Short mmCIF file of C-alpha atoms in Angstrom, two decimals:
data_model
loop_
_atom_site.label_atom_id
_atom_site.label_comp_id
_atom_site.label_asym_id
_atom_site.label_seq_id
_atom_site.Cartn_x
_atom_site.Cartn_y
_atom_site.Cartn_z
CA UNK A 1451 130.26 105.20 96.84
CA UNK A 1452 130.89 105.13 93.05
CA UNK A 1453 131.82 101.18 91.92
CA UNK A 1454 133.06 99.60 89.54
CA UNK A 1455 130.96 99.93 86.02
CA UNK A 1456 129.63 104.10 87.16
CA UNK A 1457 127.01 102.41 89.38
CA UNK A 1458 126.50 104.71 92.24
CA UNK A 1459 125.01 103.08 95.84
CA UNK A 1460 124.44 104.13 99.11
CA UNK A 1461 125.69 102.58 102.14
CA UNK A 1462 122.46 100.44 102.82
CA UNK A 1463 122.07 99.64 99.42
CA UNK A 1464 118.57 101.32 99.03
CA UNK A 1465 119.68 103.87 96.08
CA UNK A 1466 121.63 103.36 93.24
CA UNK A 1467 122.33 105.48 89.87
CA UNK A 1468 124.69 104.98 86.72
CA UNK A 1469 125.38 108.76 86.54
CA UNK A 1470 126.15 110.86 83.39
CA UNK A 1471 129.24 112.22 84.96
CA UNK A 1472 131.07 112.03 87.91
CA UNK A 1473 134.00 114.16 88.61
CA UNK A 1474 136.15 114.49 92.09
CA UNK A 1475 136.43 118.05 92.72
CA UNK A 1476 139.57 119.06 95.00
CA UNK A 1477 139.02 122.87 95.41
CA UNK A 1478 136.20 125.22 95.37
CA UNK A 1479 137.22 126.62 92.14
CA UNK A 1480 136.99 123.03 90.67
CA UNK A 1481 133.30 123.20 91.76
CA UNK A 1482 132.16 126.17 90.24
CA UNK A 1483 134.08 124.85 87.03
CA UNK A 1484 131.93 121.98 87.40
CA UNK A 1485 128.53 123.56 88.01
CA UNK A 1486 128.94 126.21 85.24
CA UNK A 1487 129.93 123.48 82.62
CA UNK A 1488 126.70 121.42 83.98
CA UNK A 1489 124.71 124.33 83.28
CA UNK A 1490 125.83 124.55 79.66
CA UNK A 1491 125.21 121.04 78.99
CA UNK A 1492 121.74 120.90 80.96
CA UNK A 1493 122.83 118.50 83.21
CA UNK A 1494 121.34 118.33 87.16
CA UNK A 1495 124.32 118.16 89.46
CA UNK A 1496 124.16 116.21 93.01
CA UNK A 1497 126.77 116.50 95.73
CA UNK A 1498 127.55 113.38 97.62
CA UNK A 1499 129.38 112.75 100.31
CA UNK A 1500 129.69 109.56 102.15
CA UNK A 1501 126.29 107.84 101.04
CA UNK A 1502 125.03 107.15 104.48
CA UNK A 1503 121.45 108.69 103.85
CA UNK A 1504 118.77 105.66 103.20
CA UNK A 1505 116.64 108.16 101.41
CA UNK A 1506 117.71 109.40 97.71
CA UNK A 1507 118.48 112.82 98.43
CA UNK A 1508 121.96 112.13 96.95
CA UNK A 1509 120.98 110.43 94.04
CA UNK A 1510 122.70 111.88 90.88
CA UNK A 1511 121.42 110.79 87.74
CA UNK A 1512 123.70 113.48 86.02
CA UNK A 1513 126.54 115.17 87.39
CA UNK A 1514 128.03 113.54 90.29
CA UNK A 1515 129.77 115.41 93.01
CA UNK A 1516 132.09 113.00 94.96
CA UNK A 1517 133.30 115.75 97.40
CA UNK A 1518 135.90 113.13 99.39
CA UNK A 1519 138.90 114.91 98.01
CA UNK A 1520 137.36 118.40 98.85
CA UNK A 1521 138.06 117.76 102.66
CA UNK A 1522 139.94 118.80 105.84
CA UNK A 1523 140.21 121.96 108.31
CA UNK A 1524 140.75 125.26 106.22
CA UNK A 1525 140.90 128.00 109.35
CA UNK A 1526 140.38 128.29 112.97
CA UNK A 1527 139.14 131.35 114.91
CA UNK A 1528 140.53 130.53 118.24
CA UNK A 1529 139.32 133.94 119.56
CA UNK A 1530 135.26 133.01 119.07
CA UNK A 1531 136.02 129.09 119.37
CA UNK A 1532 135.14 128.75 115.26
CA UNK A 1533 136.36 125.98 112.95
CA UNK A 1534 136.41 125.80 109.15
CA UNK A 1535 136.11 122.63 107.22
CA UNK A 1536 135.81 121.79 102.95
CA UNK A 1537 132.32 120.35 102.61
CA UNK A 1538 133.48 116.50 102.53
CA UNK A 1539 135.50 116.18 105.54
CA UNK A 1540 134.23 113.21 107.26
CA UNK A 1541 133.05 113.48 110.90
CA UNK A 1542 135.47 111.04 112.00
CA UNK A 1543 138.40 113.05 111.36
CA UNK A 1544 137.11 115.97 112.69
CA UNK A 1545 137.76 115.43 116.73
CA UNK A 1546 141.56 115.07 115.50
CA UNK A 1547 141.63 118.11 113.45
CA UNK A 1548 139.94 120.28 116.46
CA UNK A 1549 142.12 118.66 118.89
CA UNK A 1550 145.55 119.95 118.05
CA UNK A 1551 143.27 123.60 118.57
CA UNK A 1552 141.70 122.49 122.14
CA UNK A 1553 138.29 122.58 120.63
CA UNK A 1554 135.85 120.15 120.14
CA UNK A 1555 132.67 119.49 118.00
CA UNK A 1556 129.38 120.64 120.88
CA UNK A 1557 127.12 117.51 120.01
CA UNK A 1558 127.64 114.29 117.85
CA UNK A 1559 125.62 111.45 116.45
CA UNK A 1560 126.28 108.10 117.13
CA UNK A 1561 127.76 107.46 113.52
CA UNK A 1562 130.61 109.75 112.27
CA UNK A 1563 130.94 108.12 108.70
CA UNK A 1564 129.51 110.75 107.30
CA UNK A 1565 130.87 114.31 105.52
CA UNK A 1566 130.32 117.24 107.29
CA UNK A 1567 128.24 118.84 104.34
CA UNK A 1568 125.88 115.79 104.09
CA UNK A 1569 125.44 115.48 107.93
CA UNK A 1570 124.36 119.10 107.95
CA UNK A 1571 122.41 118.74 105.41
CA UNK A 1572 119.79 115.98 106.44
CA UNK A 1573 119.24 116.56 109.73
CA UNK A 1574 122.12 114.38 111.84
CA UNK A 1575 121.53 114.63 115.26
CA UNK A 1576 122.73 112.85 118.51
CA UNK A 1577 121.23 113.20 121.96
CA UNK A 1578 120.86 115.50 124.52
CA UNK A 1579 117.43 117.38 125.93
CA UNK A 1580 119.93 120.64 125.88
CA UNK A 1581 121.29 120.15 122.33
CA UNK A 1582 120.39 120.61 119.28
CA UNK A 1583 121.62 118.84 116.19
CA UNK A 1584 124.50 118.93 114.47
CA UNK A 1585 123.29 122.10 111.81
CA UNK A 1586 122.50 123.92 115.10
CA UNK A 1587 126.17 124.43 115.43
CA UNK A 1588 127.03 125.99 111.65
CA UNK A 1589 127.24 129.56 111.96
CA UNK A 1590 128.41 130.53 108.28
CA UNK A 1591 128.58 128.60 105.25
CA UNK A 1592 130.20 128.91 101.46
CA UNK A 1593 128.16 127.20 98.60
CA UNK A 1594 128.32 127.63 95.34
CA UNK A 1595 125.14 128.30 92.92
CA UNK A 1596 123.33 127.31 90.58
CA UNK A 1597 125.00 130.11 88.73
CA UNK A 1598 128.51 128.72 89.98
CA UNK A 1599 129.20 131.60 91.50
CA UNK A 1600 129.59 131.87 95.63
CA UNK A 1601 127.58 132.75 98.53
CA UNK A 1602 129.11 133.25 101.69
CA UNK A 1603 126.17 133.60 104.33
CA UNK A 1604 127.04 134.43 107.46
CA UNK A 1605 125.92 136.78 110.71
CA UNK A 1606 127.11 139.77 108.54
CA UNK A 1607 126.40 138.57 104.97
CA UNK A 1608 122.73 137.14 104.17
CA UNK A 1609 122.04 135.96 107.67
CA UNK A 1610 118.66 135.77 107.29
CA UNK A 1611 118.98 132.94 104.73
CA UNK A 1612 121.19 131.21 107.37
CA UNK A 1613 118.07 128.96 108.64
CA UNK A 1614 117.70 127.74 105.26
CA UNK A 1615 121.02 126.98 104.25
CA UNK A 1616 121.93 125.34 107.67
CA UNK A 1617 120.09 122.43 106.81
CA UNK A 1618 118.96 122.96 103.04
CA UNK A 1619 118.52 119.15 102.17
CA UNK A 1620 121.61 119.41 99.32
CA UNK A 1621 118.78 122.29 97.30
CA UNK A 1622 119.84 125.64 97.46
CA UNK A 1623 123.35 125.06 96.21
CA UNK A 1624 127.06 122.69 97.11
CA UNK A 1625 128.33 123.24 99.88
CA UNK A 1626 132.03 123.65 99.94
CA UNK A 1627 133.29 124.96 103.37
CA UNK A 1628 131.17 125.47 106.52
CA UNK A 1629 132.05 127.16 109.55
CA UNK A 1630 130.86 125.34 113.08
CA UNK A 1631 130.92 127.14 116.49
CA UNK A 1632 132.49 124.93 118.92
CA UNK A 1633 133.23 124.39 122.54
CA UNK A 1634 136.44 123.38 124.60
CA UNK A 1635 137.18 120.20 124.29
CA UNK A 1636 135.77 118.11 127.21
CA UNK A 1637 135.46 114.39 128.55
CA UNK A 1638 132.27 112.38 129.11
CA UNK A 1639 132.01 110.11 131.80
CA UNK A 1640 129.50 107.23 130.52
CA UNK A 1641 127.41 105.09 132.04
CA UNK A 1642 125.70 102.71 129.83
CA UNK A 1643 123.62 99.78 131.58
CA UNK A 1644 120.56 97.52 131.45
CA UNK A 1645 117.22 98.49 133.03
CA UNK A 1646 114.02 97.09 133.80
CA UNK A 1647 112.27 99.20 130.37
CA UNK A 1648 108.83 99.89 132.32
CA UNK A 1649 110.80 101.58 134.92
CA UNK A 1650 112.81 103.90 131.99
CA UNK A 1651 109.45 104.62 130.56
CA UNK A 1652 107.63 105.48 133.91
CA UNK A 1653 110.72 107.93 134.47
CA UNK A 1654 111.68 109.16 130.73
CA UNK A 1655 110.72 112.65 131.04
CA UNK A 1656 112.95 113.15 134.22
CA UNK A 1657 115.74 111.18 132.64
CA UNK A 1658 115.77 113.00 129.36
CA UNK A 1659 115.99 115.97 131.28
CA UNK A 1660 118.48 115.76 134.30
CA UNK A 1661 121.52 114.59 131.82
CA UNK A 1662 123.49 115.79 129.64
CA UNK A 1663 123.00 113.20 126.83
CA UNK A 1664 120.32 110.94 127.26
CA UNK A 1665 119.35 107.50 125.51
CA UNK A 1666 118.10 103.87 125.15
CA UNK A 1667 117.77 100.69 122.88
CA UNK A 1668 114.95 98.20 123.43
CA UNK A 1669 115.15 95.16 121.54
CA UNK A 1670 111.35 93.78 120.89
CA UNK A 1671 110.66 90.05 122.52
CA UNK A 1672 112.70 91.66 125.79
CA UNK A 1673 111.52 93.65 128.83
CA UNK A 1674 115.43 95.16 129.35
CA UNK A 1675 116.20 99.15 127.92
CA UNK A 1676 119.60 99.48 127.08
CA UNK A 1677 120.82 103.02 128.83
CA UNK A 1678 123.14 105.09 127.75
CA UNK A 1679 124.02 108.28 130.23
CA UNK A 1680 126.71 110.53 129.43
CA UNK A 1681 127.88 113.63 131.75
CA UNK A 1682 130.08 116.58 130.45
CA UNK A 1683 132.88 116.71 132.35
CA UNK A 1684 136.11 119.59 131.89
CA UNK A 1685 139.06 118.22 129.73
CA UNK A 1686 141.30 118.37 132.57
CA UNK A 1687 139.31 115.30 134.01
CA UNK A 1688 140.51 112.08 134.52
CA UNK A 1689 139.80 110.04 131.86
CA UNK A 1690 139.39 105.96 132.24
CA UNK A 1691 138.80 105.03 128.85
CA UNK A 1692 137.86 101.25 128.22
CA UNK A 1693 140.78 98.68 127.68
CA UNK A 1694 141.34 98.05 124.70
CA UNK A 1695 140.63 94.60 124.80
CA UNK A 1696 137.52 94.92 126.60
CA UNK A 1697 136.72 97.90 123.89
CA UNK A 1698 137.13 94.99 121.17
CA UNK A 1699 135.20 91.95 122.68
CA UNK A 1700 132.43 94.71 123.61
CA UNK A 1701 131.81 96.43 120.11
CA UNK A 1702 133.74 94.25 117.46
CA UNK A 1703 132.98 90.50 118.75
CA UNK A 1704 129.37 91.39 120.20
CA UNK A 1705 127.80 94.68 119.22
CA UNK A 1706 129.15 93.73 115.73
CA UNK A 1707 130.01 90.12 115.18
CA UNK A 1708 127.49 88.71 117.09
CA UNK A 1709 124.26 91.03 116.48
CA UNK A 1710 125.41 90.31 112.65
CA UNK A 1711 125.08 86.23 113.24
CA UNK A 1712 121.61 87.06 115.24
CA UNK A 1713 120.49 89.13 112.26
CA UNK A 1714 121.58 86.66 109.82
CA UNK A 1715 120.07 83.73 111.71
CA UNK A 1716 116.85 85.90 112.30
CA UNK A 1717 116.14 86.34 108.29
CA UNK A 1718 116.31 82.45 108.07
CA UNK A 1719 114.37 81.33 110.87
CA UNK A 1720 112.56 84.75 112.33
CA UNK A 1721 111.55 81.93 115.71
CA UNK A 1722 114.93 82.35 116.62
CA UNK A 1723 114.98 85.72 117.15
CA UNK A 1724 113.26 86.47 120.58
CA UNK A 1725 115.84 84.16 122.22
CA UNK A 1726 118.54 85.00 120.39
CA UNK A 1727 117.73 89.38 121.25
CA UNK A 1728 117.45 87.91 124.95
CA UNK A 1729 120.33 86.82 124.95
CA UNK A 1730 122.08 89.69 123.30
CA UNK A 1731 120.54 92.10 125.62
CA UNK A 1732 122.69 89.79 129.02
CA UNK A 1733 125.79 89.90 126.72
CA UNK A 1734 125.99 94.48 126.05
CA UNK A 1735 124.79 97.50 127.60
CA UNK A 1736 126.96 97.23 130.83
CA UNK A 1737 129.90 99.49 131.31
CA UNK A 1738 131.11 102.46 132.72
CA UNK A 1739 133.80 104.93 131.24
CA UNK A 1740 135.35 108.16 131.23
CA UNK A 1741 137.29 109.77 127.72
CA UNK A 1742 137.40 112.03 125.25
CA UNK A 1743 133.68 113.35 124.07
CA UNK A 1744 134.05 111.98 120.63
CA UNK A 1745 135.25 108.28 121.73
CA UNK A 1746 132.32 108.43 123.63
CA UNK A 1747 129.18 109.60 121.32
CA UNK A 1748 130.63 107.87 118.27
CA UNK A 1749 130.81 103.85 117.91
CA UNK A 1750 131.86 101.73 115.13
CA UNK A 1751 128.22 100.44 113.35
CA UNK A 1752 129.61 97.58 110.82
CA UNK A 1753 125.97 95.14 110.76
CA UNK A 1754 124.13 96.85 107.48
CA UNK A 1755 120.66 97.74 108.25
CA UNK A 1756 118.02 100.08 106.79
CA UNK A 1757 116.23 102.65 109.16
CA UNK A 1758 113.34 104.93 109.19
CA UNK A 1759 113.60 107.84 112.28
CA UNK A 1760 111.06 110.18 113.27
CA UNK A 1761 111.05 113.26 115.03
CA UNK A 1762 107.81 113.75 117.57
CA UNK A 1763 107.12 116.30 120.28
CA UNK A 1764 109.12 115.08 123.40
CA UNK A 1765 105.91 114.58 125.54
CA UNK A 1766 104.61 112.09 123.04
CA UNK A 1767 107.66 109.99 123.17
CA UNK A 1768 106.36 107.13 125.36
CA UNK A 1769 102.91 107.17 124.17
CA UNK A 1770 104.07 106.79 120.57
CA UNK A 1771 107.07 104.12 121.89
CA UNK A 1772 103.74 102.07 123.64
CA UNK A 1773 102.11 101.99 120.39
CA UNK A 1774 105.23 100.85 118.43
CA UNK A 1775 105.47 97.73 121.38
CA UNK A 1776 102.03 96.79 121.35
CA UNK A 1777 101.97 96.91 117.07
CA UNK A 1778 105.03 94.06 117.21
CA UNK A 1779 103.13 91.87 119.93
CA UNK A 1780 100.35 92.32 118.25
CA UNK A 1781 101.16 91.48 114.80
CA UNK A 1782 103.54 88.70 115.95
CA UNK A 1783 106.53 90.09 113.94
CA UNK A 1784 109.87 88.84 114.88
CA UNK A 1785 112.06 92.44 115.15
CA UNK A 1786 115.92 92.00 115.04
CA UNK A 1787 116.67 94.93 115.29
CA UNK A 1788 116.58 97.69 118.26
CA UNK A 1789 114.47 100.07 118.68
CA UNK A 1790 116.35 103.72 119.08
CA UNK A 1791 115.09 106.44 121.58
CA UNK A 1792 116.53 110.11 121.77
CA UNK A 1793 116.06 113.47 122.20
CA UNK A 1794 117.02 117.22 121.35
CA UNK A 1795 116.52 120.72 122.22
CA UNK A 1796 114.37 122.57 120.04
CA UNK A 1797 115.79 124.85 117.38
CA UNK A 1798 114.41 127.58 114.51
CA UNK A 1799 116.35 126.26 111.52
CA UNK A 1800 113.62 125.80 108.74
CA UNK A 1801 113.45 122.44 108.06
CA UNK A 1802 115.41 120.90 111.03
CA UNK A 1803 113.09 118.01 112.62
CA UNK A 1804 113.40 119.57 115.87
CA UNK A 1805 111.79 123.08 114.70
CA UNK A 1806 109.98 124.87 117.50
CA UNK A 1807 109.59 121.99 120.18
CA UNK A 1808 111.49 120.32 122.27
CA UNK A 1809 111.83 116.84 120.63
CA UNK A 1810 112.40 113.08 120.86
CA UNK A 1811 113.35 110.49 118.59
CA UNK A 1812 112.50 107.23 117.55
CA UNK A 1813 114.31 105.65 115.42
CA UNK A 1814 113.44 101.78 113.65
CA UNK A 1815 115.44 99.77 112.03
CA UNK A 1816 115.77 96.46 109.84
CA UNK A 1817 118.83 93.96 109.28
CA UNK A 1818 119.49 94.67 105.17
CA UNK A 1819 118.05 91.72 103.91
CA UNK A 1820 114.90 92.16 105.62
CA UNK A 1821 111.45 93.67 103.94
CA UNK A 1822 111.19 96.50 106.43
CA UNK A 1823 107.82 97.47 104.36
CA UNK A 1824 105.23 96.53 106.86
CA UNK A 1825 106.35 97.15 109.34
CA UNK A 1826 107.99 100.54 108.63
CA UNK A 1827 104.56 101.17 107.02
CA UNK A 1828 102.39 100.98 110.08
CA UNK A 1829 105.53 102.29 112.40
CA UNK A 1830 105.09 105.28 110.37
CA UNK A 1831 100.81 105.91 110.52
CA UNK A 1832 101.61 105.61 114.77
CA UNK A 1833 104.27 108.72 114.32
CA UNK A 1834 102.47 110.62 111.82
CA UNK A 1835 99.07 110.55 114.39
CA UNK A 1836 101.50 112.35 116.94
CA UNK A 1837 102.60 114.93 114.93
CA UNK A 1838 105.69 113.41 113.56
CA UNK A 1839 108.36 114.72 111.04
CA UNK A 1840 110.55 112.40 109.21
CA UNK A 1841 114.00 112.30 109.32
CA UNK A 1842 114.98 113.56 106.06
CA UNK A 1843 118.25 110.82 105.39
CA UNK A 1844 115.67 108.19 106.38
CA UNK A 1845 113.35 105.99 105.15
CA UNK A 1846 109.59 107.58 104.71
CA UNK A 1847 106.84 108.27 102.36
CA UNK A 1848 105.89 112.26 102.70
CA UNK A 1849 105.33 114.50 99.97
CA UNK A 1850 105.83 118.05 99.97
CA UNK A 1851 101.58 118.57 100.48
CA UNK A 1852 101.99 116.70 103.67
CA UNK A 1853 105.42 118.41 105.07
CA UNK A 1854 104.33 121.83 104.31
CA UNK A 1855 101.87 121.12 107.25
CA UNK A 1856 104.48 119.73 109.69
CA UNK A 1857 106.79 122.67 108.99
CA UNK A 1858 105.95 126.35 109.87
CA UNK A 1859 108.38 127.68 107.48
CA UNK A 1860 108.29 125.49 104.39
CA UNK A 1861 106.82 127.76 101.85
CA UNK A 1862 109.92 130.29 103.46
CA UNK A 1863 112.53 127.75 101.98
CA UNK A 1864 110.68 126.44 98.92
CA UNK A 1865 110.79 130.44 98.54
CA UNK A 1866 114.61 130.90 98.96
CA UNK A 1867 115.00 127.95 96.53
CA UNK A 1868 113.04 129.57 93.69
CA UNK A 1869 115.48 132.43 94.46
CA UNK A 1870 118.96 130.06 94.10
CA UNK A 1871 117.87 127.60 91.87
CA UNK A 1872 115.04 128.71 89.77
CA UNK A 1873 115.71 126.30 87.62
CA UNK A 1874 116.11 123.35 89.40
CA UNK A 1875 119.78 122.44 88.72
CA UNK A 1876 119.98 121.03 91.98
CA UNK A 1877 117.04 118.46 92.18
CA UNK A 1878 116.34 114.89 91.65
CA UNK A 1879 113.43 112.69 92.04
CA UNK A 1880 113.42 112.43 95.57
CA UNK A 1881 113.84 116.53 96.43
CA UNK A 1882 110.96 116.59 93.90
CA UNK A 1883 108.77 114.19 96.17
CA UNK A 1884 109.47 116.47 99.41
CA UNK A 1885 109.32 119.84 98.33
CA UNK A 1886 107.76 120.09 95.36
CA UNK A 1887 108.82 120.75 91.26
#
């Protein structure tokens, strides 16, 4: 978000620029105006969309790209289930705009404050052993060039470059309208509830596996996973969505308002914070319900945190989740914040986490106000030893030299990138840092 004074900053306050220029494009042609005039004056251009990354892949130290007024549903193919969208509609308004169509969005994070273009772009995923992530689903995009002219890439023009702009970390060009394939809408019937966490370990492989959508939260100083287990159900189910009430004392008074006051307390006095996750974990994480698939993977996430995710082979999961358990005991750190644990199918976009191999996720977070450098720092050497990639929105420390070896086809996109952007029009520092000059 752009404040007052130019000063650009992302949602958890980790990046922030004074750019050179920012304008607030409303149609594609005002894009390629912008790029083409950027090019004369020598200027780098970034795209940004919501700011939700925690990495600086939007950072803009010359021309900003606020795409928010480039936004909304352009065309629907209702005979091959297809939707169109401008680059900077958010994912919360996309369940509405496929509705009135009967479609619906295949997979979905847990978060939908982000644009469609950035989610894409870095890598947003949600759950699901059978699913990938959310750039699995685009199967045609428009972006405009370094040239500002457009590309249109699609199964019948320049598909093979389709694996690279699917996910193309904001690189090869703006995106300004992207095509996803989706499915009939449908209902999830949700079961979220507490478990012993030795027992979700001992059985994670089987669990990961036999649902649809998949998940749990550990807080550290507790022996209690948090379970989340959603089934796919046909729209014409019967839906028993939560009270509203109930809805509101669940995720505004304690998955928000209270986990905010532990947080808060925890930064002053870090002894409080075993109790105080104790007694969080008896208060959430109990509930069953039945609605509409995008009421049901998104939730409203108000506490500001930082996070660093990691992608690892799906077998390593609960080796790697033992080490990260053992590390907090062992160092005596005092943790706030849960610990995240998913999983996807794997896929053969380029530079998508989940590349080649069936994958899980573990994700680590820190209240805002909280140093997460040590601990994110020795999180990190525990995934890297298991073959970890980095979530590309999230916090890590990887140059290119080390994610060319995590990543079959790197030197394929680095290659596609010299070919739309030979002269870097498109970079800033921290696109430098991960794939190179």
């Amino acid at each position: 978000m752009t404040r007052p004074g130019g000063v650009w900053q992302n949602w958890a306050r980790t990046e922030s620029v004074r750019p050179q220029l920012v304008e607030f494009p409303r149609t594609v042609e005002a894009v390629q105006r912008a790029v083409r005039s950027a090019a004369g004056r020598g200027m780098r251009v970034k795209a940004v969309g919501a700011g939700h990354s925690f990495t600086g892949i939007a950072v803009a130290p010359g021309l900003l790209l606020d795409l928010s007024d480039l936004s909304g549903l352009v065309r629907v193919d209702h005979e091959r289930a297809r939707a169109t969208f401008r680059a900077g509609t958010r994912l919360h308004d996309v369940p509405r705009l496929l509705a009135r169509h009967g479609l619906a969005m295949q997979n979905l994070g847990d978060i939908d404050r982000q644009s469609i273009a950035g989610a894409v772009s870095t890598g947003t995923h949600g759950t699901g052993a059978g699913f990938g992530g959310i750039a699995t689903q685009i199967v045609a995009v428009t972006l405009v060039t370094a040239a500002g002219d457009l590309l249109v890439v699609d199964e019948t023009s320049d598909a093979d470059l389709l694996p690279a702009v699917a996910l193309s970390l904001g690189a090869l060009g703006v995106l300004v309208e992207i095509t996803v394939q989706c499915v009939p809408a449908f209902v999830l019937h949700a079961v979220e509830h507490p478990e012993p966490l030795d027992g979700v370990l001992d059985s994670l492989g089987d669990r990961a596996s036999s649902a649809d959508h998949f998940e749990f939260y550990w807080f550290p100083h507790t022996d209690v996973a948090l379970t989340k287990t959603n089934s796919r159900l046909p729209e014409s189910a019967v839906r028993r969505p939560l009270p509203v009430v109930g809805r509101w004392v669940d995720e505004t008074l304690l998955a928000n308002g209270l986990f905010r006051a532990v947080c808060a307390a925890g930064t002053v006095a870090p002894a409080v914070t075993p109790p105080l996750s104790r007694l969080a974990v008896r208060l959430t994480g109990d509930r069953e319900y039945t609605d509409r698939s995008s009421e049901v993977f998104t939730q409203s996430r108000t506490v500001r945190f930082v996070e660093m995710e990691y992608a690892l082979p799906a077998d390593a999961v609960r080796a790697v989740f033992d080490e990260i358990r053992a590390l907090i005991h062992a160092r005596g750190w005092r943790i706030s914040f849960p610990i995240e644990v998913r999983f996807a199918a794997a896929d053969d976009l380029w530079l998508s986490t989940a590349h080649g191999r069936a994958t899980g996720y573990i994700a680590v977070h820190r209240y805002f106000r909280d140093r997460p450098g040590e601990y994110f720092a020795a999180v990190e050497q525990i995934m890297l030893a298991h073959g970890g990639r980095p979530h590309w929105g999230k916090m890590h420390t990887l140059d290119a030299s080390a994610l060319r070896e995590r990543y079959p086809r790197f030197d394929d996109f680095v290659a596609v990138r010299d070919r739309l952007d030979p002269d870097r029009m498109f970079q800033n520092a921290y696109l430098e840092r991960v794939l190179g000059g």
